[in-house]
Tab-separated table of C-alpha atoms and ligand atoms in Angstrom:
chain	number	residue	atom	x	y	z
F	1374	UNK	CA	-3.084	309.770	144.151
F	1375	UNK	CA	-6.734	310.610	144.628
F	1376	UNK	CA	-6.280	312.834	147.381
F	1377	UNK	CA	-8.083	316.099	147.248
F	1378	UNK	CA	-5.588	318.980	147.262
F	1379	UNK	CA	-7.812	321.178	149.114
F	1380	UNK	CA	-8.335	318.317	151.967
F	1381	UNK	CA	-4.793	317.834	152.277
F	1382	UNK	CA	-3.844	321.751	152.469
F	1383	UNK	CA	-6.176	321.899	155.121
F	1384	UNK	CA	-4.783	319.186	156.782
F	1385	UNK	CA	-1.248	320.215	156.447
F	1386	UNK	CA	-2.147	323.583	157.625
F	1387	UNK	CA	-3.987	322.326	160.839
F	1388	UNK	CA	-0.760	320.203	161.443
F	1389	UNK	CA	1.471	323.139	161.185
F	1390	UNK	CA	-1.042	325.219	163.368
F	1391	UNK	CA	0.004	322.858	166.089
F	1392	UNK	CA	2.565	324.088	168.472
F	1393	UNK	CA	6.284	322.675	167.827
F	1394	UNK	CA	4.942	321.570	164.442
F	1395	UNK	CA	8.727	321.089	162.532
F	1396	UNK	CA	9.458	323.246	159.993
F	1397	UNK	CA	10.490	321.803	156.629
F	1398	UNK	CA	13.924	321.149	155.614
F	1399	UNK	CA	14.305	323.067	152.346
F	1400	UNK	CA	13.652	326.600	153.878
F	1401	UNK	CA	14.256	329.813	153.088
F	1402	UNK	CA	14.304	332.905	155.725
F	1403	UNK	CA	10.558	333.800	155.356
F	1404	UNK	CA	11.572	337.524	155.064
F	1405	UNK	CA	13.498	336.685	151.817
F	1406	UNK	CA	10.588	334.656	150.860
F	1407	UNK	CA	7.781	337.531	151.544
F	1408	UNK	CA	10.185	340.105	149.122
F	1409	UNK	CA	10.090	337.233	146.470
F	1410	UNK	CA	6.373	337.160	146.303
F	1411	UNK	CA	5.830	340.848	146.353
F	1412	UNK	CA	6.854	340.121	142.605
F	1413	UNK	CA	3.776	339.513	140.458
F	1414	UNK	CA	3.172	335.849	139.256
F	1415	UNK	CA	0.184	335.255	136.976
F	1416	UNK	CA	-1.310	332.048	138.664
F	1417	UNK	CA	-0.640	333.479	142.126
F	1418	UNK	CA	-4.569	335.198	142.438
F	1419	UNK	CA	-5.669	331.086	141.722
F	1420	UNK	CA	-3.692	329.962	144.649
F	1421	UNK	CA	-4.244	332.572	146.739
F	1422	UNK	CA	-7.856	331.631	146.209
F	1423	UNK	CA	-7.625	328.022	146.549
F	1424	UNK	CA	-5.559	328.474	149.809
F	1425	UNK	CA	-8.191	330.791	151.175
F	1426	UNK	CA	-10.827	328.325	150.766
F	1427	UNK	CA	-8.802	325.627	152.647
F	1428	UNK	CA	-11.301	324.686	155.176
F	1429	UNK	CA	-9.439	324.299	158.363
F	1430	UNK	CA	-7.559	327.417	158.007
F	1431	UNK	CA	-9.354	329.842	160.388
F	1432	UNK	CA	-10.515	333.426	159.462
F	1433	UNK	CA	-7.907	334.598	161.668
F	1434	UNK	CA	-4.858	332.591	160.487
F	1435	UNK	CA	-5.961	333.364	156.813
F	1436	UNK	CA	-5.561	337.055	157.879
F	1437	UNK	CA	-2.170	336.890	159.799
F	1438	UNK	CA	-0.910	334.570	156.924
F	1439	UNK	CA	-1.893	336.882	154.060
F	1440	UNK	CA	-0.282	339.752	155.725
F	1441	UNK	CA	2.970	338.005	156.083
F	1442	UNK	CA	2.849	336.785	152.705
F	1443	UNK	CA	1.163	339.661	150.677
F	1444	UNK	CA	1.727	342.972	153.123
F	1445	UNK	CA	0.002	345.215	150.571
F	1446	UNK	CA	-3.662	343.450	151.117
F	1447	UNK	CA	-2.867	343.668	154.828
F	1448	UNK	CA	-2.479	347.314	155.012
F	1449	UNK	CA	-5.974	347.494	153.524
F	1450	UNK	CA	-7.722	344.854	154.989
F	1451	UNK	CA	-5.561	343.667	157.565
F	1452	UNK	CA	-5.801	346.563	160.211
F	1453	UNK	CA	-9.474	346.157	159.901
F	1454	UNK	CA	-9.502	342.495	160.824
F	1455	UNK	CA	-7.402	342.820	163.186
F	1456	UNK	CA	-9.914	344.986	164.932
F	1457	UNK	CA	-12.904	343.169	164.272
F	1458	UNK	CA	-11.105	339.633	165.425
F	1459	UNK	CA	-9.344	341.428	168.595
F	1460	UNK	CA	-6.199	340.005	167.391
F	1461	UNK	CA	-2.797	341.293	167.889
F	1462	UNK	CA	-0.383	340.453	164.935
F	1463	UNK	CA	2.513	341.242	166.797
F	1464	UNK	CA	1.969	339.114	169.716
F	1465	UNK	CA	0.723	336.067	168.672
F	1466	UNK	CA	1.119	333.247	165.753
F	1467	UNK	CA	4.786	335.278	164.515
F	1468	UNK	CA	6.302	331.872	164.752
F	1469	UNK	CA	3.332	329.992	163.016
F	1470	UNK	CA	3.000	332.550	160.482
F	1471	UNK	CA	6.766	331.541	159.559
F	1472	UNK	CA	6.392	328.284	159.393
F	1473	UNK	CA	2.963	328.718	157.335
F	1474	UNK	CA	4.882	330.745	154.805
F	1475	UNK	CA	7.704	328.677	154.652
F	1476	UNK	CA	5.546	325.633	153.987
F	1477	UNK	CA	3.134	327.380	151.465
F	1478	UNK	CA	6.383	328.579	149.315
F	1479	UNK	CA	7.543	325.099	149.147
F	1480	UNK	CA	4.379	324.113	147.108
F	1481	UNK	CA	3.993	327.175	145.306
F	1482	UNK	CA	5.372	329.418	142.922
F	1483	UNK	CA	7.725	331.733	144.874
F	1484	UNK	CA	10.654	332.476	142.445
F	1485	UNK	CA	11.746	335.327	140.618
F	1486	UNK	CA	12.828	332.816	138.211
F	1487	UNK	CA	9.461	330.979	137.593
F	1488	UNK	CA	8.229	328.226	138.941
F	1489	UNK	CA	10.480	326.808	142.341
F	1490	UNK	CA	8.643	323.429	141.714
F	1491	UNK	CA	10.502	322.899	138.587
F	1492	UNK	CA	14.355	322.864	138.821
F	1493	UNK	CA	15.309	321.347	135.617
F	1494	UNK	CA	18.950	320.827	136.734
F	1495	UNK	CA	20.682	318.767	133.846
F	1496	UNK	CA	24.005	319.560	135.372
F	1497	UNK	CA	23.116	317.193	138.535
F	1498	UNK	CA	21.193	315.190	135.737
F	1499	UNK	CA	24.024	314.410	133.671
F	1500	UNK	CA	26.657	314.056	136.892
F	1501	UNK	CA	23.609	311.430	138.417
F	1502	UNK	CA	23.760	309.427	134.857
F	1503	UNK	CA	27.183	309.299	134.938
F	1504	UNK	CA	28.036	308.347	138.304
F	1505	UNK	CA	24.940	306.646	139.471
F	1506	UNK	CA	23.757	304.730	136.721
F	1507	UNK	CA	25.903	301.438	135.741
F	1508	UNK	CA	26.387	299.966	132.718
F	1509	UNK	CA	23.877	302.061	130.391
F	1510	UNK	CA	26.016	304.127	127.978
F	1511	UNK	CA	22.942	304.383	125.555
F	1512	UNK	CA	20.453	305.241	128.078
F	1513	UNK	CA	22.722	307.439	130.022
F	1514	UNK	CA	23.647	309.740	126.536
F	1515	UNK	CA	19.981	309.242	124.879
F	1516	UNK	CA	18.082	310.166	128.125
F	1517	UNK	CA	19.883	313.444	128.707
F	1518	UNK	CA	19.979	314.651	124.992
F	1519	UNK	CA	16.426	314.012	124.422
F	1520	UNK	CA	14.952	315.423	127.955
F	1521	UNK	CA	17.556	318.468	127.791
F	1522	UNK	CA	16.544	319.015	123.937
F	1523	UNK	CA	12.995	318.988	124.856
F	1524	UNK	CA	12.910	321.279	127.571
F	1525	UNK	CA	15.015	323.739	126.103
F	1526	UNK	CA	13.056	323.612	122.686
F	1527	UNK	CA	11.514	327.122	123.127
F	1528	UNK	CA	7.755	326.272	121.854
F	1529	UNK	CA	7.625	322.354	121.492
F	1530	UNK	CA	4.383	321.301	119.690
F	1531	UNK	CA	4.291	317.703	121.322
F	1532	UNK	CA	4.835	315.885	124.462
F	1533	UNK	CA	7.999	314.120	124.949
F	1534	UNK	CA	7.703	310.636	124.960
F	1535	UNK	CA	10.454	308.079	125.826
F	1536	UNK	CA	10.105	304.283	126.039
F	1537	UNK	CA	12.448	302.669	128.348
F	1538	UNK	CA	13.317	298.700	127.405
F	1539	UNK	CA	15.109	296.318	129.242
F	1540	UNK	CA	15.178	293.544	131.690
F	1541	UNK	CA	14.110	294.150	135.234
F	1542	UNK	CA	16.940	295.519	137.090
F	1543	UNK	CA	18.925	297.326	134.648
F	1544	UNK	CA	17.837	300.795	135.756
F	1545	UNK	CA	14.526	302.123	134.264
F	1546	UNK	CA	12.783	302.815	137.076
F	1547	UNK	CA	16.089	304.432	138.562
F	1548	UNK	CA	16.484	306.778	135.552
F	1549	UNK	CA	12.981	307.588	136.083
F	1550	UNK	CA	13.488	308.676	139.424
F	1551	UNK	CA	16.896	310.861	138.723
F	1552	UNK	CA	14.994	312.279	135.889
F	1553	UNK	CA	12.183	313.310	138.360
F	1554	UNK	CA	14.490	314.288	141.140
F	1555	UNK	CA	16.646	316.644	138.735
F	1556	UNK	CA	13.701	318.116	136.859
F	1557	UNK	CA	11.742	318.972	139.831
F	1558	UNK	CA	12.748	319.825	143.613
F	1559	UNK	CA	10.218	317.454	145.164
F	1560	UNK	CA	11.155	314.581	142.597
F	1561	UNK	CA	8.813	311.783	142.484
F	1562	UNK	CA	6.443	313.598	145.417
F	1563	UNK	CA	6.169	316.932	143.211
F	1564	UNK	CA	2.826	317.643	142.275
F	1565	UNK	CA	4.076	318.145	138.794
F	1566	UNK	CA	5.120	314.302	138.824
F	1567	UNK	CA	2.313	311.269	138.471
F	1568	UNK	CA	3.544	307.687	138.580
F	1569	UNK	CA	1.014	305.074	137.165
F	1570	UNK	CA	2.045	301.414	137.994
F	1571	UNK	CA	-0.299	299.538	135.695
F	1572	UNK	CA	-0.674	296.268	138.245
F	1573	UNK	CA	-1.269	298.815	140.921
F	1574	UNK	CA	-3.472	301.459	139.489
F	1575	UNK	CA	-5.189	299.598	136.677
F	1576	UNK	CA	-5.234	296.261	137.867
F	1577	UNK	CA	-8.972	295.077	136.527
F	1578	UNK	CA	-9.561	295.318	132.595
F	1579	UNK	CA	-13.309	295.084	133.759
F	1580	UNK	CA	-13.057	298.699	134.882
F	1581	UNK	CA	-11.058	300.011	132.435
F	1582	UNK	CA	-13.631	302.609	131.478
F	1583	UNK	CA	-13.347	304.027	135.106
F	1584	UNK	CA	-9.430	303.817	135.184
F	1585	UNK	CA	-9.509	305.828	131.526
F	1586	UNK	CA	-11.531	309.067	133.424
F	1587	UNK	CA	-9.292	308.464	136.533
F	1588	UNK	CA	-6.122	308.596	134.284
F	1589	UNK	CA	-7.402	311.574	132.270
F	1590	UNK	CA	-8.523	313.577	135.207
F	1591	UNK	CA	-4.769	312.788	136.813
F	1592	UNK	CA	-3.299	314.250	133.738
F	1593	UNK	CA	-5.601	317.226	133.384
F	1594	UNK	CA	-5.531	318.232	136.948
F	1595	UNK	CA	-1.564	317.907	136.633
F	1596	UNK	CA	-1.325	319.489	133.641
F	1597	UNK	CA	-3.305	322.390	135.162
F	1598	UNK	CA	-1.184	322.686	138.163
F	1599	UNK	CA	2.165	322.770	136.235
F	1600	UNK	CA	3.252	323.961	133.267
F	1601	UNK	CA	5.743	321.308	132.894
F	1602	UNK	CA	4.734	317.728	133.843
F	1603	UNK	CA	6.378	314.344	134.058
F	1604	UNK	CA	4.149	311.170	133.936
F	1605	UNK	CA	5.557	307.703	134.468
F	1606	UNK	CA	3.936	304.760	133.382
F	1607	UNK	CA	5.770	301.638	135.270
F	1608	UNK	CA	4.778	298.221	133.303
F	1609	UNK	CA	3.756	299.742	130.529
F	1610	UNK	CA	3.496	296.332	128.638
F	1611	UNK	CA	0.727	295.413	130.775
F	1612	UNK	CA	-1.469	298.666	130.024
F	1613	UNK	CA	-4.643	297.606	128.864
F	1614	UNK	CA	-5.036	298.579	125.028
F	1615	UNK	CA	-7.746	301.132	125.672
F	1616	UNK	CA	-5.729	303.183	128.024
F	1617	UNK	CA	-3.141	303.332	125.337
F	1618	UNK	CA	-5.564	304.308	122.758
F	1619	UNK	CA	-6.829	306.824	124.949
F	1620	UNK	CA	-3.272	308.119	125.558
F	1621	UNK	CA	-2.879	309.158	122.173
F	1622	UNK	CA	-4.298	312.613	122.258
F	1623	UNK	CA	-1.610	313.572	124.698
F	1624	UNK	CA	1.214	312.603	122.760
F	1625	UNK	CA	-0.059	313.988	119.294
F	1626	UNK	CA	1.103	317.329	117.869
F	1627	UNK	CA	-0.695	320.248	119.076
F	1628	UNK	CA	-1.681	323.268	117.267
F	1629	UNK	CA	0.302	326.089	118.942
F	1630	UNK	CA	-1.780	328.602	120.383
F	1631	UNK	CA	-0.002	331.571	119.939
F	1632	UNK	CA	-1.360	333.977	122.928
F	1633	UNK	CA	0.007	331.521	125.316
F	1634	UNK	CA	3.193	332.940	127.167
F	1635	UNK	CA	4.221	329.883	128.495
F	1636	UNK	CA	4.307	326.742	126.386
F	1637	UNK	CA	3.073	323.719	128.463
F	1638	UNK	CA	5.846	320.834	128.731
F	1639	UNK	CA	4.682	317.043	129.477
F	1640	UNK	CA	7.295	314.372	129.532
F	1641	UNK	CA	5.690	310.860	129.383
F	1642	UNK	CA	7.914	307.650	130.213
F	1643	UNK	CA	6.807	304.510	129.617
F	1644	UNK	CA	8.676	301.528	131.724
F	1645	UNK	CA	8.243	298.151	130.350
F	1646	UNK	CA	10.617	294.886	130.164
F	1647	UNK	CA	9.345	294.406	126.352
F	1648	UNK	CA	12.197	293.904	123.877
F	1649	UNK	CA	14.557	292.887	126.999
F	1650	UNK	CA	15.366	289.501	125.598
F	1651	UNK	CA	16.382	290.748	122.335
F	1652	UNK	CA	18.447	293.737	123.507
F	1653	UNK	CA	20.142	290.570	125.656
F	1654	UNK	CA	20.763	288.525	122.529
F	1655	UNK	CA	22.290	291.218	120.397
F	1656	UNK	CA	24.498	292.789	123.192
F	1657	UNK	CA	25.511	288.850	123.751
F	1658	UNK	CA	26.335	288.272	120.162
F	1659	UNK	CA	28.354	291.351	119.926
F	1660	UNK	CA	30.417	290.752	122.988
F	1661	UNK	CA	31.203	287.030	121.613
F	1662	UNK	CA	32.320	288.454	118.172
F	1663	UNK	CA	34.962	290.392	120.362
F	1664	UNK	CA	33.030	294.144	120.662
F	1665	UNK	CA	33.552	295.889	123.860
F	1666	UNK	CA	30.284	296.566	125.276
F	1667	UNK	CA	30.669	300.501	125.017
F	1668	UNK	CA	31.039	300.135	121.602
F	1669	UNK	CA	27.752	299.253	121.493
F	1670	UNK	CA	25.406	301.607	119.479
F	1671	UNK	CA	21.825	302.647	118.691
F	1672	UNK	CA	22.378	301.419	115.151
F	1673	UNK	CA	22.989	297.700	116.649
F	1674	UNK	CA	19.806	297.702	118.712
F	1675	UNK	CA	17.376	300.089	117.222
F	1676	UNK	CA	16.043	297.873	114.582
F	1677	UNK	CA	15.738	294.816	116.617
F	1678	UNK	CA	14.449	296.724	119.225
F	1679	UNK	CA	11.443	298.095	117.091
F	1680	UNK	CA	10.852	294.979	115.405
F	1681	UNK	CA	10.244	292.972	118.507
F	1682	UNK	CA	8.081	295.885	120.074
F	1683	UNK	CA	5.861	295.512	117.009
F	1684	UNK	CA	5.760	291.910	116.641
F	1685	UNK	CA	5.171	291.414	120.484
F	1686	UNK	CA	1.830	289.320	120.620
F	1687	UNK	CA	1.593	289.396	124.658
F	1688	UNK	CA	1.693	292.995	124.904
F	1689	UNK	CA	-0.686	295.642	123.426
F	1690	UNK	CA	1.827	298.400	123.211
F	1691	UNK	CA	3.477	297.431	120.193
F	1692	UNK	CA	0.223	297.367	118.489
F	1693	UNK	CA	-1.403	300.664	120.013
F	1694	UNK	CA	-0.972	303.910	118.104
F	1695	UNK	CA	1.546	305.074	120.115
F	1696	UNK	CA	3.950	302.805	118.431
F	1697	UNK	CA	2.108	302.335	115.246
F	1698	UNK	CA	1.751	306.600	114.671
F	1699	UNK	CA	4.975	307.128	116.274
F	1700	UNK	CA	4.352	308.820	118.837
F	1701	UNK	CA	7.010	307.625	120.770
F	1702	UNK	CA	10.192	310.018	120.224
F	1703	UNK	CA	12.938	307.494	121.298
F	1704	UNK	CA	13.264	303.850	122.144
F	1705	UNK	CA	15.914	303.593	124.836
F	1706	UNK	CA	17.450	300.099	125.325
F	1707	UNK	CA	18.765	299.130	128.767
F	1708	UNK	CA	21.332	296.691	128.568
F	1709	UNK	CA	21.831	293.383	130.806
F	1710	UNK	CA	24.276	294.110	133.534
F	1711	UNK	CA	27.747	292.032	134.034
F	1712	UNK	CA	29.037	291.104	137.455
F	1713	UNK	CA	31.172	294.488	137.509
F	1714	UNK	CA	27.987	296.565	137.351
F	1715	UNK	CA	26.556	294.731	140.034
F	1716	UNK	CA	29.600	295.059	142.105
F	1717	UNK	CA	29.198	298.751	141.749
F	1718	UNK	CA	25.406	298.867	142.489
F	1719	UNK	CA	26.604	297.012	145.821
F	1720	UNK	CA	28.830	299.427	146.330
F	1721	UNK	CA	26.419	302.635	146.061
F	1722	UNK	CA	24.260	300.807	147.945
F	1723	UNK	CA	26.715	300.791	150.980
F	1724	UNK	CA	27.824	304.685	150.308
F	1725	UNK	CA	23.920	305.597	150.329
F	1726	UNK	CA	23.677	304.177	153.525
F	1727	UNK	CA	26.817	305.842	154.562
F	1728	UNK	CA	27.951	302.185	155.635
F	1729	UNK	CA	31.542	300.916	155.520
F	1730	UNK	CA	32.247	297.878	153.073
F	1731	UNK	CA	35.077	295.660	152.160
F	1732	UNK	CA	35.962	294.254	148.601
F	1733	UNK	CA	34.964	290.853	150.012
F	1734	UNK	CA	31.625	291.903	150.601
F	1735	UNK	CA	30.988	293.673	147.478
F	1736	UNK	CA	32.350	290.304	145.570
F	1737	UNK	CA	30.197	288.055	147.807
F	1738	UNK	CA	26.753	290.237	147.040
F	1739	UNK	CA	28.029	290.223	143.020
F	1740	UNK	CA	28.372	286.503	143.895
F	1741	UNK	CA	24.839	286.081	144.825
F	1742	UNK	CA	23.378	287.048	141.898
F	1743	UNK	CA	22.108	284.510	139.047
F	1744	UNK	CA	24.213	284.922	135.844
F	1745	UNK	CA	23.114	283.550	132.272
F	1746	UNK	CA	23.617	282.381	129.930
F	1747	UNK	CA	24.550	278.904	131.024
F	1748	UNK	CA	27.853	278.847	129.531
F	1749	UNK	CA	29.218	282.298	129.885
F	1750	UNK	CA	27.333	283.411	132.893
F	1751	UNK	CA	27.736	286.797	131.769
F	1752	UNK	CA	24.790	288.648	132.951
F	1753	UNK	CA	22.807	289.173	136.080
F	1754	UNK	CA	19.346	288.052	135.553
F	1755	UNK	CA	17.986	290.303	137.925
F	1756	UNK	CA	20.313	293.122	136.868
F	1757	UNK	CA	20.922	294.809	140.409
F	1758	UNK	CA	17.807	294.209	141.609
F	1759	UNK	CA	17.189	293.624	145.541
F	1760	UNK	CA	21.186	294.594	145.542
F	1761	UNK	CA	20.416	297.126	147.884
F	1762	UNK	CA	18.643	294.493	150.561
F	1763	UNK	CA	21.240	292.194	150.285
F	1764	UNK	CA	24.056	294.250	152.079
F	1765	UNK	CA	21.906	293.520	155.083
F	1766	UNK	CA	23.911	290.033	155.454
F	1767	UNK	CA	27.146	291.789	155.612
F	1768	UNK	CA	26.283	294.376	158.288
F	1769	UNK	CA	28.474	293.973	161.182
X	1804	NAG	C1	0.054	344.383	169.866
X	1804	NAG	O1	1.449	344.268	170.978
X	1804	NAG	C2	2.298	345.032	170.607
X	1804	NAG	C3	3.437	344.329	171.233
X	1804	NAG	O2	3.052	344.207	172.622
X	1804	NAG	C4	1.691	346.372	171.329
X	1804	NAG	O3	3.143	347.487	171.234
X	1804	NAG	C5	0.467	347.055	170.381
X	1804	NAG	O4	0.123	348.310	170.944
X	1804	NAG	C6	-0.463	345.872	170.291
X	1804	NAG	N1	-1.719	346.454	169.305
X	1804	NAG	C7	-2.956	346.353	169.983
X	1804	NAG	C8	-3.965	346.695	168.724
X	1804	NAG	O5	-3.150	345.818	171.011
X	1805	NAG	C1	22.426	320.651	140.647
X	1805	NAG	O1	22.574	319.433	140.671
X	1805	NAG	C2	24.069	319.518	141.284
X	1805	NAG	C3	24.190	318.059	141.790
X	1805	NAG	O2	23.307	317.035	142.515
X	1805	NAG	C4	24.068	320.264	142.671
X	1805	NAG	O3	25.363	320.477	142.996
X	1805	NAG	C5	23.628	321.876	142.328
X	1805	NAG	O4	23.743	322.541	143.452
X	1805	NAG	C6	22.382	321.646	141.721
X	1805	NAG	N1	22.152	323.173	141.127
X	1805	NAG	C7	20.980	323.640	141.283
X	1805	NAG	C8	20.506	325.098	140.758
X	1805	NAG	O5	19.830	323.251	141.992
């Protein structure tokens, strides 16, 4: 996370300059790329400067590379540089240049339509949520509606903040990943996306000041790099109260600056198991009283969930200004998963590894989970967690 962009740039370039360096999968004909690059793009000059500064990029390669990417510049300076360095562009480096160009375009903004790193594929998101997410009809609908609404708002005056609640294994991380994958070409690895896991990134409360600084510089840097950013906070219930407090300004309403051509957008996701038990209780009671799962609505859940979050004493989240000042736009409940959902998770695990499965294997895997409450054995206590590892027992 803390890797300097400049250093890694240099490193990647070095790697690519080695003979036989592989090209990238998502590549486009370099000639097409060069044409696309011809169209002006405001942030281009800055990127150009950054790349120019990449320590490990030799001057020669820079000259060749810039000729490939910016042919106009090349006519002026390239010929002179060529003479000066005794370098023949047509002889050497063509193949490296193609690789370099492709590599460069992977990270930067080479599309006519805008920033290629940002895909905002809502068709894909909708289909993923429908097909791959099991047992979460509320999250499925809410997430799509909230995110699409936000991204399609011409000039949002606030970041979008969604808070996912539910037991572990119910799909909170999974939905965060689906979002990243459909909004960004490189998914969670995109340089527009940052994931913070509380116990991993901010484990010791005595360093909270340090963490605060680090968190802000990460948020600021990411927002400077991208006009649409996604920040994911996993284990949000464990975030230090001071970090939560300090996130406030990022989620508040902002005065719109009229001169900005492109309104920056940020999406914050907070994932926690807060309220998981109350969600389960409400769902259990509704099922017991004869409701079908799919009939459960937000009206059933929201008041209980909000109350539970606000009253939780073992976490600072409910008492933070994020909740108290209504800076969270949507609280999204993840329902406890049943046997049939676990079975679907097992099937997906086989399919995703392109393995054959039998109905018996799916049953076996679903039976391996622990179900609660004792009487009805209705909900998998671990949701679909670790289901994908369990398929290993059933491989030939
Ligand atoms: C570079 O190489 C090409 C192809 O071999 C040749 O036609 C051209 O004259 C060379 N240019 C220079 C400046 O040596
Ligand atoms: C959006 O996602 C769908 C499903 O994953 C895919 O088939 C489609 O090509 C994507 N569209 C774009 C524009 O990337």
